[in-house]
Coordinates of C-alpha atoms in Angstrom, one line a residue:
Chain J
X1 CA 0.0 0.0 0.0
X2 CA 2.6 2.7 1.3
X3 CA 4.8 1.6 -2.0
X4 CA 1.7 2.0 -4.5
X5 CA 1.0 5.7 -2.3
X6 CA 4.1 7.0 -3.4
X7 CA 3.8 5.6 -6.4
X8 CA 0.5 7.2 -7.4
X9 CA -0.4 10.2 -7.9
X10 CA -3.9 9.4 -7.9
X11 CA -3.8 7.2 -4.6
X12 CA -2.6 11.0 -2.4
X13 CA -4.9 12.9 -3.7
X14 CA -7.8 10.3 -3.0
X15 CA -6.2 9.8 0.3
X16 CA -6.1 13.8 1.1
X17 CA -9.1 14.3 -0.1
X18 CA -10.8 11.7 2.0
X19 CA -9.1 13.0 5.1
X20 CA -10.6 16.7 4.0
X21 CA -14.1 15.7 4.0
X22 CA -13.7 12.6 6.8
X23 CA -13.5 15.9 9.0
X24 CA -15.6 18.5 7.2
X25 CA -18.8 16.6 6.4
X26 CA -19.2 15.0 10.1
X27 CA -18.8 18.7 11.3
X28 CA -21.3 20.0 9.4
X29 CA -23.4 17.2 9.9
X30 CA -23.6 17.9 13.9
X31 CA -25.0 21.2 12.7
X32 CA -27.6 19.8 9.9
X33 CA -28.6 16.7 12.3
X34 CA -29.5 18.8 15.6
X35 CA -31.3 21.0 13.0
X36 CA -33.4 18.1 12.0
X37 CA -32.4 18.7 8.5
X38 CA -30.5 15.7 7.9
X39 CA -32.9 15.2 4.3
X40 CA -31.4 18.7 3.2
X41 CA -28.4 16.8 2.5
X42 CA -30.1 14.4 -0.2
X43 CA -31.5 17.3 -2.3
X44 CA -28.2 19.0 -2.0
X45 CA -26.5 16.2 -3.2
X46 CA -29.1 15.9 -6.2
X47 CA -28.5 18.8 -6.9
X48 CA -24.8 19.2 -7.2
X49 CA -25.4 15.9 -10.2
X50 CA -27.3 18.5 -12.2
X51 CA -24.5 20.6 -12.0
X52 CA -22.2 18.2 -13.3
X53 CA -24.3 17.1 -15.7
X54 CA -25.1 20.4 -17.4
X55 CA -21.6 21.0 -17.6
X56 CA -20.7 17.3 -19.6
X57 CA -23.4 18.8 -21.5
X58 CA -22.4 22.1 -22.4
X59 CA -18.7 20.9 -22.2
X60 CA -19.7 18.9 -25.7
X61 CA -20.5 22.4 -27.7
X62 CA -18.2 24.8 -25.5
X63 CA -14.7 23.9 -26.2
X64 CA -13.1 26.1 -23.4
X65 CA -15.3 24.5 -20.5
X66 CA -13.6 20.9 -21.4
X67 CA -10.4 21.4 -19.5
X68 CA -12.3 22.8 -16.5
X69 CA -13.1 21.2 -13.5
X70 CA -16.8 20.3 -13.3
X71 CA -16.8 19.9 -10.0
X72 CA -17.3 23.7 -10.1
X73 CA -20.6 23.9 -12.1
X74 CA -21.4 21.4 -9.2
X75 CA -21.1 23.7 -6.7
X76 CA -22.5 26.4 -8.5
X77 CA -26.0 24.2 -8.5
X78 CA -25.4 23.1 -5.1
X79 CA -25.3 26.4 -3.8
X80 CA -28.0 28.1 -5.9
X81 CA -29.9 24.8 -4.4
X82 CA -29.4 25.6 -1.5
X83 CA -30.3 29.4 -1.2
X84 CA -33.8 28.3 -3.0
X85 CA -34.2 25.9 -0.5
X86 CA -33.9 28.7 2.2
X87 CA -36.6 30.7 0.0
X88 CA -39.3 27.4 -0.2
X89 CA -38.5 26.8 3.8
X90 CA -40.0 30.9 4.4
X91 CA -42.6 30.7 1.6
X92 CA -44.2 27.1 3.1
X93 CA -43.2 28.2 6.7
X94 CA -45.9 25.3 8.4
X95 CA -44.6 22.6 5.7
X96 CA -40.4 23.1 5.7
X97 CA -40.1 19.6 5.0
X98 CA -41.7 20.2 1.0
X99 CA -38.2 22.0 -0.1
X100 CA -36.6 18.9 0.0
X101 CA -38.6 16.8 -2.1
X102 CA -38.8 20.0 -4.6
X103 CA -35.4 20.2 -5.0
X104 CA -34.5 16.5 -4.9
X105 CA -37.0 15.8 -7.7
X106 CA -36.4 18.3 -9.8
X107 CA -32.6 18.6 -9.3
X108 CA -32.5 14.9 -10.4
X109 CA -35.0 15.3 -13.5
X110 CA -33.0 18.2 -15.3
X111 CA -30.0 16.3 -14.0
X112 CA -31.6 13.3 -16.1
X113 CA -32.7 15.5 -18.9
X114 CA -28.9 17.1 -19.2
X115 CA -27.7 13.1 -19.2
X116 CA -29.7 12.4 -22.3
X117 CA -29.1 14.8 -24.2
X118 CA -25.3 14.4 -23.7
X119 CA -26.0 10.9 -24.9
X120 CA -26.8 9.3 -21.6
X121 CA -24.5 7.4 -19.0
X122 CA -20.6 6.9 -19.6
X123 CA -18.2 5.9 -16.7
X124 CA -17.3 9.2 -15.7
X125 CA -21.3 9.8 -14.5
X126 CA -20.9 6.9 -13.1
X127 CA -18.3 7.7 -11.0
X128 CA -19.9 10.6 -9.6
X129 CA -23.1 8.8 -8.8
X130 CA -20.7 6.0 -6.4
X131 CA -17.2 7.8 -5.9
X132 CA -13.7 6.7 -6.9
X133 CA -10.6 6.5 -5.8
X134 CA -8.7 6.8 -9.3
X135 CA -11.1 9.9 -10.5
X136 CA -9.5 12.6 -8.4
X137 CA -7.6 14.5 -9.9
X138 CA -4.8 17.1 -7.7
X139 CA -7.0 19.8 -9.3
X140 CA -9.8 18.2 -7.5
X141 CA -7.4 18.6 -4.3
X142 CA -6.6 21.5 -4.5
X143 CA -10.1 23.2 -4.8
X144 CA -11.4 20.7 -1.6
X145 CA -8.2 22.2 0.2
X146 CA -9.4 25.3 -0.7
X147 CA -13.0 24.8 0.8
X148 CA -11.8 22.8 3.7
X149 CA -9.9 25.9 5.2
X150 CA -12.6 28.0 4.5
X151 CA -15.1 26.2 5.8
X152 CA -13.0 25.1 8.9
X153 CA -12.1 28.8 9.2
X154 CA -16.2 29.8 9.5
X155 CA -17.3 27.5 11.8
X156 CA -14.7 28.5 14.0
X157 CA -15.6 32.0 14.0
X158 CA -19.6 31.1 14.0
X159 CA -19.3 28.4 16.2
X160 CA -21.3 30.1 19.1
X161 CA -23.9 31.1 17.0
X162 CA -24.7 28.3 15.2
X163 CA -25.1 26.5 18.4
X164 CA -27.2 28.9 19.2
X165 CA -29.4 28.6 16.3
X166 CA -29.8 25.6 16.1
X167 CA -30.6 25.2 19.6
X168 CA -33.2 28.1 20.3
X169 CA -33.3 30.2 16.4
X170 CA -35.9 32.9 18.1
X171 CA -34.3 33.4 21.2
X172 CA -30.8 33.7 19.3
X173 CA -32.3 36.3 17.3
X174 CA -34.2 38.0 20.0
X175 CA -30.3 38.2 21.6
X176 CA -28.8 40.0 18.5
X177 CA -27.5 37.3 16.0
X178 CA -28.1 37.7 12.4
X179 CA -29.9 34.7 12.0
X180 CA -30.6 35.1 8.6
X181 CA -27.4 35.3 6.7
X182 CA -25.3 33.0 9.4
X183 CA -28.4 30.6 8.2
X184 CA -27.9 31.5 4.4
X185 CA -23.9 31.2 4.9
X186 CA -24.4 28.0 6.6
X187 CA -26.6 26.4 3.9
X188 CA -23.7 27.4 1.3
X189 CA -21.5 25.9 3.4
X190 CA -23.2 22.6 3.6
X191 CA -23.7 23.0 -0.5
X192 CA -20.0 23.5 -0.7
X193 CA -19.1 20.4 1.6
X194 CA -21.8 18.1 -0.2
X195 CA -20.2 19.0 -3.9
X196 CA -16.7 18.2 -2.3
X197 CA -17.0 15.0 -0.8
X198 CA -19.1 13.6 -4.1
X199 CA -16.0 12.8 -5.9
X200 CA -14.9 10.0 -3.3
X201 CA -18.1 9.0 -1.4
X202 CA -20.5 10.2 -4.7
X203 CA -23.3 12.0 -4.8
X204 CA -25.9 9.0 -4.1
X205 CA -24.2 8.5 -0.6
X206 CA -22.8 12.1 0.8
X207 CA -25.4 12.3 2.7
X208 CA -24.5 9.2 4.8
X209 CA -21.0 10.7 5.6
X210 CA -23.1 13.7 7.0
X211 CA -25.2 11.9 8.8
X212 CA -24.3 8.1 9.9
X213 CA -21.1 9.3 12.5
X214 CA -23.3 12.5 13.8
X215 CA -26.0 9.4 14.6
X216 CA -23.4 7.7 16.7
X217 CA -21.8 10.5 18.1
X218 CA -25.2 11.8 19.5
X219 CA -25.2 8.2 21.6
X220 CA -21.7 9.1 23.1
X221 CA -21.7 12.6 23.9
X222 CA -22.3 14.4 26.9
X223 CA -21.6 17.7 25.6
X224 CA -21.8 19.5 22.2
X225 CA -18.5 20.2 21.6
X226 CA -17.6 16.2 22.6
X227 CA -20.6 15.6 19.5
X228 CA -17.2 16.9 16.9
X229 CA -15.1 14.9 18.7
X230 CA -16.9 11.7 18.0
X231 CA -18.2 12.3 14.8
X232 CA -15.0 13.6 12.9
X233 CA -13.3 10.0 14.5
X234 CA -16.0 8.0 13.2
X235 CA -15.8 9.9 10.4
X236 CA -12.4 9.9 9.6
X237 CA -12.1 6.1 10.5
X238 CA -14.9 5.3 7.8
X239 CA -13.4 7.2 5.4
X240 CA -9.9 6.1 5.4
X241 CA -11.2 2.4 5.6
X242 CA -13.5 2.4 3.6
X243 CA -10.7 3.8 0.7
X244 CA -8.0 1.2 1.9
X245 CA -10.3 -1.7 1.5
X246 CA -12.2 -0.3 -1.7
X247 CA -8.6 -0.4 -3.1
X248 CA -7.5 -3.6 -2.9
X249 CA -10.6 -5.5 -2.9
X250 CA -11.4 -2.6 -6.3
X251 CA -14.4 -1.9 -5.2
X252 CA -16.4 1.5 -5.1
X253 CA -15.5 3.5 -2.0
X254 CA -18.6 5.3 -1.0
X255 CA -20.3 2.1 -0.9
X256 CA -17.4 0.6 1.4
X257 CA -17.2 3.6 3.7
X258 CA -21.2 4.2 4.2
X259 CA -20.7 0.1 5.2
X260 CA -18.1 1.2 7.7
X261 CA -20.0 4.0 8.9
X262 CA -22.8 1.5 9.7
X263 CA -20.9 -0.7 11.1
X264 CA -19.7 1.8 13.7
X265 CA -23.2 3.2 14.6
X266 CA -24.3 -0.2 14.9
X267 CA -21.5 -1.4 17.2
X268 CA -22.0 1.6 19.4
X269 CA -25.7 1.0 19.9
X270 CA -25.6 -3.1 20.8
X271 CA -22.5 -1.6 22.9
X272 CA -24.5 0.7 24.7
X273 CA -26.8 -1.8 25.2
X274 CA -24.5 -4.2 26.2
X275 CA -22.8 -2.2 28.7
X276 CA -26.6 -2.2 30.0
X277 CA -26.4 2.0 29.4
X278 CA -29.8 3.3 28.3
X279 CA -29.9 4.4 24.8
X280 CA -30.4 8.2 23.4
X281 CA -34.1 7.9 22.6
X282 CA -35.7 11.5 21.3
X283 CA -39.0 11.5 22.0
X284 CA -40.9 14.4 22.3
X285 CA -40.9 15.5 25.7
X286 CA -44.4 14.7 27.3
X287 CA -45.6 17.4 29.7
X288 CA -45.9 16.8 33.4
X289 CA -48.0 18.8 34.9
Chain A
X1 CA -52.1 55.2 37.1
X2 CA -48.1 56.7 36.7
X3 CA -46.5 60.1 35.9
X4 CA -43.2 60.0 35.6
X5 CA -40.5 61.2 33.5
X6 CA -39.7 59.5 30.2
X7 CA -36.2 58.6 31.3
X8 CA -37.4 56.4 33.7
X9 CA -39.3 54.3 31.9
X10 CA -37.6 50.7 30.2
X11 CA -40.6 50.1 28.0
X12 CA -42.5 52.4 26.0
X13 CA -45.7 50.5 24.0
X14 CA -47.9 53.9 22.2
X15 CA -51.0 52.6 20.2
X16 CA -49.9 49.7 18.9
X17 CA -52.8 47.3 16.9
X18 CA -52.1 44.0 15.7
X19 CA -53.9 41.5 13.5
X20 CA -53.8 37.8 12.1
X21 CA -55.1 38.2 8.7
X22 CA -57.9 40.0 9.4
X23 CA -58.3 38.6 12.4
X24 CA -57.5 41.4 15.3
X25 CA -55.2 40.5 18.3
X26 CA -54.3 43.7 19.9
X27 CA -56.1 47.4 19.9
X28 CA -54.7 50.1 20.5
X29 CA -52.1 49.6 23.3
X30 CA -50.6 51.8 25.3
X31 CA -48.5 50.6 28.1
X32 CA -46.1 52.0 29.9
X33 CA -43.5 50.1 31.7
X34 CA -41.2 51.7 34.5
X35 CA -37.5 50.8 35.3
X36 CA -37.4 48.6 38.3
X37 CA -41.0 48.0 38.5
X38 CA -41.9 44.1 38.2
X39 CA -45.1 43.9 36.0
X40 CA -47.4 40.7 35.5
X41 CA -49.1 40.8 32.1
X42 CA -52.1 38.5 32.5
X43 CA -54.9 37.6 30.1
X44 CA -57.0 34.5 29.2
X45 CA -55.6 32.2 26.8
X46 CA -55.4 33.2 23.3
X47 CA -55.6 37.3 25.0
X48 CA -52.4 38.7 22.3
X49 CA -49.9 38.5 25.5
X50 CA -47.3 36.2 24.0
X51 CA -47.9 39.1 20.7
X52 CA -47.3 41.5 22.6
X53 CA -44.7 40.1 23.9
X54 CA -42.8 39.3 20.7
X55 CA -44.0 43.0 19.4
X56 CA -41.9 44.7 22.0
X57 CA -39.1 41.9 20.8
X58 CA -38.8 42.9 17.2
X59 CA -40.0 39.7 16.3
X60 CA -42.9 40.4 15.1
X61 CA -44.1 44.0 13.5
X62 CA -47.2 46.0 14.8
X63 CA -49.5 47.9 12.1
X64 CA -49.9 50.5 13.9
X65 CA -48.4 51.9 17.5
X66 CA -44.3 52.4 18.4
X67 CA -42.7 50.5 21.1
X68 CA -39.6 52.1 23.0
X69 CA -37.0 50.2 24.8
X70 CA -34.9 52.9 27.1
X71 CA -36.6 55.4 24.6
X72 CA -34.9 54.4 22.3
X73 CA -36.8 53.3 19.3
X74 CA -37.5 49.8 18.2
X75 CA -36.1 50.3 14.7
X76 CA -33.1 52.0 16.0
X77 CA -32.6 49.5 19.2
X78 CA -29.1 48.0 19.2
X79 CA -28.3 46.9 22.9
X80 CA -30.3 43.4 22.9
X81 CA -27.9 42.5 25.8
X82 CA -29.9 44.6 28.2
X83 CA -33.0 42.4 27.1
X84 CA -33.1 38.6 28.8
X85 CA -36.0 36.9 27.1
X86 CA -37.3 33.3 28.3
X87 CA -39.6 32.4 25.4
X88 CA -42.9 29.7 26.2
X89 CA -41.0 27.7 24.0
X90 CA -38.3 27.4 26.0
X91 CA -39.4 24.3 27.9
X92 CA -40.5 22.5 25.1
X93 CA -37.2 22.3 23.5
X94 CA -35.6 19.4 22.0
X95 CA -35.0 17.1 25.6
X96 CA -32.5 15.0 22.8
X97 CA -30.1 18.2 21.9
X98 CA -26.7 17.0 23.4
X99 CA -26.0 20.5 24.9
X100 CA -24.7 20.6 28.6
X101 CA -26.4 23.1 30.9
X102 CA -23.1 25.2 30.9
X103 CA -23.3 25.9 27.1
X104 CA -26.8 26.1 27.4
X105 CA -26.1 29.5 29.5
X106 CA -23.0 30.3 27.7
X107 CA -25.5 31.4 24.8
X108 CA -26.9 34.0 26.9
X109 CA -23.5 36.0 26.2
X110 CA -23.4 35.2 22.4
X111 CA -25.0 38.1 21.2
X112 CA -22.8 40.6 23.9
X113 CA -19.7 38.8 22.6
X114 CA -20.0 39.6 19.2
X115 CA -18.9 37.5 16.0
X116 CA -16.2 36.3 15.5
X117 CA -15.0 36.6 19.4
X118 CA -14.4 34.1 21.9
X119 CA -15.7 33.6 25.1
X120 CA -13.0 34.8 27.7
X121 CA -12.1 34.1 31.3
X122 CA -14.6 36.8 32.4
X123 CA -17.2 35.0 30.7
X124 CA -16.7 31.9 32.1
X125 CA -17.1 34.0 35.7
X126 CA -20.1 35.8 34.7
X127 CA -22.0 31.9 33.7
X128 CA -20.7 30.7 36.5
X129 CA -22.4 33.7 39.0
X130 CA -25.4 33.0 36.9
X131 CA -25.6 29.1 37.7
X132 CA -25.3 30.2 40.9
X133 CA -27.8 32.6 41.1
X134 CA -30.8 30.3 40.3
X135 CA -28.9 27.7 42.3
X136 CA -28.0 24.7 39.9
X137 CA -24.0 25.1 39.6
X138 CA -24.1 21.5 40.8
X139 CA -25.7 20.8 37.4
X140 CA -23.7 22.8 34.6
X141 CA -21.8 19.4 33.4
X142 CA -25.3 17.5 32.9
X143 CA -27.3 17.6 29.9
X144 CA -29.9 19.9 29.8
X145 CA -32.5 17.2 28.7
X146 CA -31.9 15.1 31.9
X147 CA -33.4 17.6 34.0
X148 CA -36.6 18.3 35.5
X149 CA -38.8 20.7 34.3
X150 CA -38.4 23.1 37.2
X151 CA -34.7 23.0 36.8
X152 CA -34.7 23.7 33.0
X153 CA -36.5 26.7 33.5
X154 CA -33.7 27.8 35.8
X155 CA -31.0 27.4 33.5
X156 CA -32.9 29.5 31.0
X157 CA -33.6 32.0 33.5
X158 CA -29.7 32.1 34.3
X159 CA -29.2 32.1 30.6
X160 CA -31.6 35.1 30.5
X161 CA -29.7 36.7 33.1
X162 CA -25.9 36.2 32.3
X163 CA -25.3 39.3 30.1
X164 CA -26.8 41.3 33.2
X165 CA -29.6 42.3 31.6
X166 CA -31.8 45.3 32.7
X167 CA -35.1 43.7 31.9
X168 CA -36.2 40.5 31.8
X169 CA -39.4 38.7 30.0
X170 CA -40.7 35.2 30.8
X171 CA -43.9 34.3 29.1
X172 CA -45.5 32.0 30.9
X173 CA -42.6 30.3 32.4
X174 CA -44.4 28.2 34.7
X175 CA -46.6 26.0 32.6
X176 CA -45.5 22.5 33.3
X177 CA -43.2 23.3 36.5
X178 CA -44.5 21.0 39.7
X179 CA -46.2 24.0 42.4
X180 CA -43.6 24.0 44.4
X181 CA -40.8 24.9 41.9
X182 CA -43.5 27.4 41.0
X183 CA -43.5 29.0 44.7
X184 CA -39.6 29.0 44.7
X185 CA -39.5 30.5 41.3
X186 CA -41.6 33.2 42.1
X187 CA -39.2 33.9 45.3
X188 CA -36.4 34.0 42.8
X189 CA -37.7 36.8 40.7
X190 CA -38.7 39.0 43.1
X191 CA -34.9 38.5 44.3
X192 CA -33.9 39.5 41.1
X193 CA -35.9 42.5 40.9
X194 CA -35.1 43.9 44.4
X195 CA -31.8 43.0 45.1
X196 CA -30.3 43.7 41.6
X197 CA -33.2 46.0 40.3
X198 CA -33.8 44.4 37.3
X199 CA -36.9 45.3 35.6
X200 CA -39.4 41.9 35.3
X201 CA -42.2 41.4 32.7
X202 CA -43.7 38.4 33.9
X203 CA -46.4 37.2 31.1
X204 CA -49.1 34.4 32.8
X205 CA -53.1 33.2 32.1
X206 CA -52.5 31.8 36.4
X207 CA -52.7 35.3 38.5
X208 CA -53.5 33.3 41.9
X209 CA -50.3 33.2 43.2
X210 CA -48.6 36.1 41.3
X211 CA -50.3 39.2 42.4
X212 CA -48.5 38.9 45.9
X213 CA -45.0 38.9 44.2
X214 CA -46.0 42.1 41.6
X215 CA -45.4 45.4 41.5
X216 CA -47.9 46.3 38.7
X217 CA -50.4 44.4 37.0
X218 CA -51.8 44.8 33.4
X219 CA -54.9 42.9 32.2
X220 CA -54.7 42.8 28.4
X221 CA -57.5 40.9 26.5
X222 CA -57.5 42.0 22.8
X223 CA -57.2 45.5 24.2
X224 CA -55.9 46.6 27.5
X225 CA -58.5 46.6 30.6
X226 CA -56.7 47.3 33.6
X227 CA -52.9 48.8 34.5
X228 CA -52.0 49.7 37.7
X229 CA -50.9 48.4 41.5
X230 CA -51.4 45.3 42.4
X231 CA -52.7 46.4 45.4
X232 CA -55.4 48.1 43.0
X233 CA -55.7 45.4 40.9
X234 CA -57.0 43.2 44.4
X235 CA -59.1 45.3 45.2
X236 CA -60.7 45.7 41.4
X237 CA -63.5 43.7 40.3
X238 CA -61.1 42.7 37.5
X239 CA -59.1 40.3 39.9
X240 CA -62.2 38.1 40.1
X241 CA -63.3 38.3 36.6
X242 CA -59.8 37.4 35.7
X243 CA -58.8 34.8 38.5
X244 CA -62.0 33.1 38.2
X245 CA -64.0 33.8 35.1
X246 CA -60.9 33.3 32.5
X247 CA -62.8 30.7 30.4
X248 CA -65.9 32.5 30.0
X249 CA -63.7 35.6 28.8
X250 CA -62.3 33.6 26.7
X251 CA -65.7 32.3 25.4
X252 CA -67.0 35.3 24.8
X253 CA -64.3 37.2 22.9
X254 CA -63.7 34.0 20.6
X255 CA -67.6 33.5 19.7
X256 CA -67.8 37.1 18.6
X257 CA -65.7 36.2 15.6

């Protein structure tokens, strides 16, 4: 393995990417699963392929856009997904749960539209739907490096009121935090994490890097800040894994690390129970009057 | 009812009208609330308390009418550290949130601290006097879903009070808190407001046991029907009609829609 590393070119930046977003999507995922958002992350995702594919499509008739990256017109989508999605959650304030579906479906049918007329599925597409650990590229690295310190950089600096948010949005804004735009920026954010971590997990399982280590975290944690602790190991550990294994057995990674992921959350629960400690339930609390 | 001079009042509500579609909530209010002074807004259910409420907030926007804080204008209102607000949906929070009770007071400073600032060592002091204050320092480390609900409503009352605010709004911060948690509540606030002068708006539908812990009482029921002394308010015909009668109120205002 450490031989072939050196060796490859391909094999770092798979490796450096999936250390990038083995941090940043848990982290964000704390975020998006105390907000109860966790589906956000599916349209998102959805999303970010109709980027991609508009660009294979366009990339046919505009000879300048070949040599450029489409992870770009990826995010692009993502994050003009994303700030619609905002919009829908004010318009249908009772029903915030109908952005997701709207975007989701429609992101996938002009995704699916784009695809035929660029004369449907090739392997590329198909790496983007399940990840790969040969298809990126150090341009690929270079542009996750770039949105991994900026993104790290943010929550740093937001940290206290995103908690807040998420924890108690009125009374946040009642105490003088823009809720609005640290709630736009953080949707961007989220866009910009999803469209990075699609080239090794792919866009059909992001979500479950966002979401499968937050659910174990939230059965170990006794404070927030011990919830990022958790989740980027679990995190980390299913990413770099999962691309070890998909390697040499040549199989697809995202499949491989959600498995891992799974694996953990699962071990963690019979553990708990094991160990004869309760598990985190979330019910609604029941009033006692 | 009050003179005084302008200066000393914390909370300045002139004519303000609010509606639900076209479905009125509040008429015409004027209140007046004085620095120090603790005030229990009562009204039946359903009355345009927790409105006015989140009128004097910002959170919502009146049609009609101005609202002052320190005479200063909403619009123009800055200093939201001064405000500590305890919402009536601050108990039915998510109980799965893994937040510990110290962060869940930490968030009281947020807004004071500013972005992109840390919390400092002086911070950490003023959560831990706040903790303290309501008497659940023992607790800061456990998570704020474990608790009872008598004790949650303490830590958002210290959260509330940890920038040192110079008024502070509960609405209806004892529904679903056991009677005597209610009693020692009660004790706690009118602590607050005499020993550190902090002005209380205290928004309830019970007014048994609050009148004898007031300063001031205003009955607000679409429009405003009473504001003045407790002691007035006792001896009033109101007290009855509104300590007894509540439903029937209620009844009657709703069927005339």
């Amino acid at each position: 393995m450490l031989d072939s590393f050196f060796k490859y070119e391909f094999l770092q930046n798979a490796f450096f990417v999936g250390l990038m977003i083995g941090f940043l999507a848990p982290v964000l995922g704390v975020f998006i699963v105390v907000r109860k958002l966790a589906l956000i992350t599916d349209a998102l995702s959805h999303i970010t392929l109709t980027g991609i594919a508009f660009h294979l499509l366009i990339a046919q008739s505009i000879v300048w856009l070949q040599p450029v990256n489409p992870l770009y017109m990826g995010m692009c989508f993502s994050v003009a997904g994303s700030l619609f999605m905002e919009k829908l959650r004010h318009i249908y304030t009772a029903y915030q749960e109908l952005a997701v579906p709207i975007i989701l479906s429609s992101g996938i049918g002009l995704g699916v539209v784009f695809i035929s007329l660029a004369d449907g599925f090739n392997n590329d597409l198909f790496n983007y739907l399940f990840g790969s650990v040969i298809a990126v590229t150090r341009n690929d690295l270079w542009t996750i490096a770039f949105v991994a310190v900026a993104i790290t950089g943010l929550l740093l600096f937001l940290y206290k009121e995103l908690l807040f948010l998420s924890f108690d949005e009125e009374q946040a804004k009642v105490s003088g935090i823009p809720g609005k735009w640290i709630n736009s920026l953080f949707i961007i954010m989220t866009a910009l994490v999803i469209a990075s971590s699609m080239r090794i997990v792919g866009i059909l399982l992001v979500s479950s890097l966002m979401i499968l280590p937050v659910a174990a975290a939230i059965q170990l944690a006794k404070s927030f800040k011990q919830m990022f602790l958790y989740a980027v190991l679990i995190g980390e550990t299913s990413v770099i894994t999962g691309l070890v294994s998909a390697f040499y057995l040549n199989l697809a990674p995202g499949g491989m690390i959600v498995i891992i992921a799974l694996t953990i959350l699962l071990v963690v629960l019979f553990g708990r129970k094991l160990a004869g400690l309760p598990l985190q339930t979330f019910r609604k609390k029941v009033q006692s009057v | 009812m009050y003179k005084h001079t302008e200066e000393s009042l914390a909370v300045q509500i002139k004519n303000v009208t609010f509606q639900y579609g076209n479905q009125p909530v509040l008429e015409n209010i004027d209140l007046s609330i004085k620095k120090g002074s603790f005030l229990g807004l009562v009204g039946p259910n359903g009355s345009g308390k927790s409105t006015l409420i989140k009128i004097l907030l910002g959170l919502k926007k009146p049609i009609e009418g101005e609202v002052s804080l320190f005479n200063t204008p909403l619009q123009k209102f800055k200093k939201w550290e001064k405000i500590g607000y305890v919402s009536q949906k601050a108990n039915s929070f998510n109980t799965g949130f893994p937040v510990t009770v110290y962060e869940v007071v930490s968030m009281g400073l947020y807004g004071k601290v500013g972005l992109l600032r840390f919390l400092n060592r002086k911070h950490k002091q003023q959560i831990y006097e706040a903790l303290q204050r309501v008497g659940m320092s023992d607790f800061k480390d456990r998570n704020i879903g474990e608790l009872s609900g008598g004790q949650q409503q303490r830590v958002f009352i210290a959260r509330a009070l940890v920038s040192n605010p110079e008024i502070l709004i509960l609405d209806e911060p004892t529904v679903g808190v056991d009677s005597t948690s209610v009693q020692h509540f009660y004790k706690l606030l009118a602590q607050l407001n005499q020993q550190k002068n902090i002005t209380l708006i205290l928004v309830t539908h019970d007014i048994g046991v609050m009148t004898s812990y007031v300063s001031d009482v205003a009955c607000l029921n679409k429009t405003l029907h009473f504001h003045g002394s407790s002691k007035d308010f006792e001896e009033s015909d109101l007290s009855s009609l509104y300590g007894h009668d509540v439903q029937v109120i209620t009844h009657d205002h709703g069927g005339a829609h």
